[in-house]
């Protein structure tokens, strides 16, 4: 994951990253966990509270979290790290449904290695 994060920062000049976590009680849900345990978020060095989204490990949860974020006035970060593939699918679907170009404008990183 570290090399992927470095690639996005160095090659694609990603300056701001968001994070879509699992459910509230999961280890990935806290802000401290986002900053200290996810290399992609540390590498980009910019993680605003508005860009920490809570999901439930499902594509529907990822979509709902991203739709809620799209409803805010603050610009989106260039990339979102997602807790798992299903969450990433929902995030990508919401970006696409909103007419946003993925992956040319926005990136979505999956933090797991599911087949």
mmCIF file of C-alpha atoms in Angstrom:
data_model
loop_
_atom_site.group_PDB
_atom_site.id
_atom_site.type_symbol
_atom_site.label_atom_id
_atom_site.label_comp_id
_atom_site.label_asym_id
_atom_site.label_seq_id
_atom_site.Cartn_x
_atom_site.Cartn_y
_atom_site.Cartn_z
ATOM 1 C CA UNK A 1 0.000 0.000 0.000
ATOM 2 C CA UNK A 2 2.854 2.373 0.764
ATOM 3 C CA UNK A 3 4.204 2.156 -2.804
ATOM 4 C CA UNK A 4 0.718 2.808 -4.199
ATOM 5 C CA UNK A 5 0.342 5.866 -1.973
ATOM 6 C CA UNK A 6 3.766 7.141 -2.995
ATOM 7 C CA UNK A 7 2.818 6.634 -6.639
ATOM 8 C CA UNK A 8 -0.313 8.773 -6.266
ATOM 9 C CA UNK A 9 1.567 11.517 -4.454
ATOM 10 C CA UNK A 10 4.682 11.554 -6.641
ATOM 11 C CA UNK A 11 3.263 10.730 -10.082
ATOM 12 C CA UNK A 12 -0.264 12.129 -9.886
ATOM 13 C CA UNK A 13 0.484 14.977 -7.443
ATOM 14 C CA UNK A 14 -2.394 14.009 -5.126
ATOM 15 C CA UNK A 15 -2.422 16.588 -2.339
ATOM 16 C CA UNK A 16 -5.639 15.725 -0.550
ATOM 17 C CA UNK A 17 -7.100 12.330 0.293
ATOM 18 C CA UNK A 18 -10.388 11.249 1.822
ATOM 19 C CA UNK A 19 -11.084 8.048 3.703
ATOM 20 C CA UNK A 20 -14.212 5.878 3.662
ATOM 21 C CA UNK A 21 -14.164 3.643 6.723
ATOM 22 C CA UNK A 22 -16.150 0.669 7.897
ATOM 23 C CA UNK A 23 -18.807 0.816 10.599
ATOM 24 C CA UNK A 24 -18.371 3.041 13.666
ATOM 25 C CA UNK A 25 -16.950 0.322 15.912
ATOM 26 C CA UNK A 26 -14.360 -0.882 13.419
ATOM 27 C CA UNK A 27 -10.645 -0.182 13.909
ATOM 28 C CA UNK A 28 -10.527 1.867 10.689
ATOM 29 C CA UNK A 29 -13.285 4.265 11.742
ATOM 30 C CA UNK A 30 -11.421 6.655 14.044
ATOM 31 C CA UNK A 31 -9.573 9.756 12.843
ATOM 32 C CA UNK A 32 -6.454 8.688 14.728
ATOM 33 C CA UNK A 33 -6.537 5.327 12.973
ATOM 34 C CA UNK A 34 -6.962 7.031 9.608
ATOM 35 C CA UNK A 35 -3.896 9.197 10.156
ATOM 36 C CA UNK A 36 -1.570 6.702 11.785
ATOM 37 C CA UNK A 37 -2.385 3.381 10.114
ATOM 38 C CA UNK A 38 -3.158 4.221 6.497
ATOM 39 C CA UNK A 39 0.019 5.031 4.548
ATOM 40 C CA UNK A 40 -1.905 6.597 1.671
ATOM 41 C CA UNK A 41 -3.379 9.177 4.027
ATOM 42 C CA UNK A 42 -0.053 9.918 5.697
ATOM 43 C CA UNK A 43 1.625 10.270 2.302
ATOM 44 C CA UNK A 44 -0.851 12.847 1.026
ATOM 45 C CA UNK A 45 -0.607 14.703 4.367
ATOM 46 C CA UNK A 46 -4.018 16.298 3.975
ATOM 47 C CA UNK A 47 -7.031 14.680 5.592
ATOM 48 C CA UNK A 48 -9.861 17.035 6.485
ATOM 49 C CA UNK A 49 -12.631 15.986 8.875
ATOM 50 C CA UNK A 50 -15.188 16.500 6.092
ATOM 51 C CA UNK A 51 -13.375 13.860 4.023
ATOM 52 C CA UNK A 52 -13.562 11.070 6.623
ATOM 53 C CA UNK A 53 -16.695 9.213 5.581
ATOM 54 C CA UNK A 54 -18.359 6.405 7.488
ATOM 55 C CA UNK A 55 -19.721 3.391 5.687
ATOM 56 C CA UNK A 56 -20.717 -0.164 6.608
ATOM 57 C CA UNK A 57 -18.369 -2.234 4.430
ATOM 58 C CA UNK A 58 -20.983 -2.507 1.624
ATOM 59 C CA UNK A 59 -21.254 -0.938 -1.818
ATOM 60 C CA UNK A 60 -24.582 0.627 -0.797
ATOM 61 C CA UNK A 61 -22.878 2.101 2.271
ATOM 62 C CA UNK A 62 -19.997 3.474 0.184
ATOM 63 C CA UNK A 63 -22.439 4.988 -2.272
ATOM 64 C CA UNK A 64 -24.529 6.583 0.500
ATOM 65 C CA UNK A 65 -21.425 7.993 2.203
ATOM 66 C CA UNK A 66 -20.164 9.522 -1.056
ATOM 67 C CA UNK A 67 -23.569 10.917 -2.006
ATOM 68 C CA UNK A 68 -23.745 12.630 1.382
ATOM 69 C CA UNK A 69 -20.224 14.035 0.863
ATOM 70 C CA UNK A 70 -21.131 15.245 -2.628
ATOM 71 C CA UNK A 71 -23.960 17.235 -1.043
ATOM 72 C CA UNK A 72 -21.464 19.444 0.841
ATOM 73 C CA UNK A 73 -20.061 22.665 -0.608
ATOM 74 C CA UNK A 74 -16.398 21.829 0.096
ATOM 75 C CA UNK A 75 -14.454 20.559 -2.964
ATOM 76 C CA UNK A 76 -13.612 16.855 -3.017
ATOM 77 C CA UNK A 77 -10.074 15.582 -2.482
ATOM 78 C CA UNK A 78 -8.359 14.035 -5.487
ATOM 79 C CA UNK A 79 -8.477 10.523 -4.043
ATOM 80 C CA UNK A 80 -10.422 8.420 -1.567
ATOM 81 C CA UNK A 81 -8.970 5.429 0.269
ATOM 82 C CA UNK A 82 -11.705 2.883 0.978
ATOM 83 C CA UNK A 83 -11.832 0.271 3.724
ATOM 84 C CA UNK A 84 -12.650 -2.538 1.278
ATOM 85 C CA UNK A 85 -13.555 -3.259 -2.360
ATOM 86 C CA UNK A 86 -17.309 -3.172 -1.851
ATOM 87 C CA UNK A 87 -17.087 0.284 -0.298
ATOM 88 C CA UNK A 88 -14.886 1.410 -3.213
ATOM 89 C CA UNK A 89 -17.472 0.141 -5.731
ATOM 90 C CA UNK A 90 -20.159 2.251 -4.059
ATOM 91 C CA UNK A 91 -17.917 5.324 -3.961
ATOM 92 C CA UNK A 92 -17.099 4.964 -7.675
ATOM 93 C CA UNK A 93 -20.771 4.468 -8.510
ATOM 94 C CA UNK A 94 -21.745 7.663 -6.648
ATOM 95 C CA UNK A 95 -18.987 9.659 -8.366
ATOM 96 C CA UNK A 96 -20.104 8.356 -11.756
ATOM 97 C CA UNK A 97 -23.802 9.039 -11.016
ATOM 98 C CA UNK A 98 -22.868 12.620 -10.124
ATOM 99 C CA UNK A 99 -21.191 13.031 -13.520
ATOM 100 C CA UNK A 100 -17.673 13.101 -12.078
ATOM 101 C CA UNK A 101 -14.927 11.468 -14.093
ATOM 102 C CA UNK A 102 -13.270 8.459 -12.488
ATOM 103 C CA UNK A 103 -10.319 7.802 -12.672
ATOM 104 C CA UNK A 104 -9.247 10.836 -14.705
ATOM 105 C CA UNK A 105 -10.326 13.401 -12.112
ATOM 106 C CA UNK A 106 -10.818 11.350 -8.944
ATOM 107 C CA UNK A 107 -9.032 8.254 -7.687
ATOM 108 C CA UNK A 108 -10.398 5.544 -5.429
ATOM 109 C CA UNK A 109 -7.958 3.280 -3.559
ATOM 110 C CA UNK A 110 -8.966 -0.015 -1.981
ATOM 111 C CA UNK A 111 -7.017 -0.836 1.166
ATOM 112 C CA UNK A 112 -7.676 -4.583 1.008
ATOM 113 C CA UNK A 113 -6.431 -7.323 -1.237
ATOM 114 C CA UNK A 114 -9.683 -9.152 -1.943
ATOM 115 C CA UNK A 115 -9.638 -11.393 -5.023
#
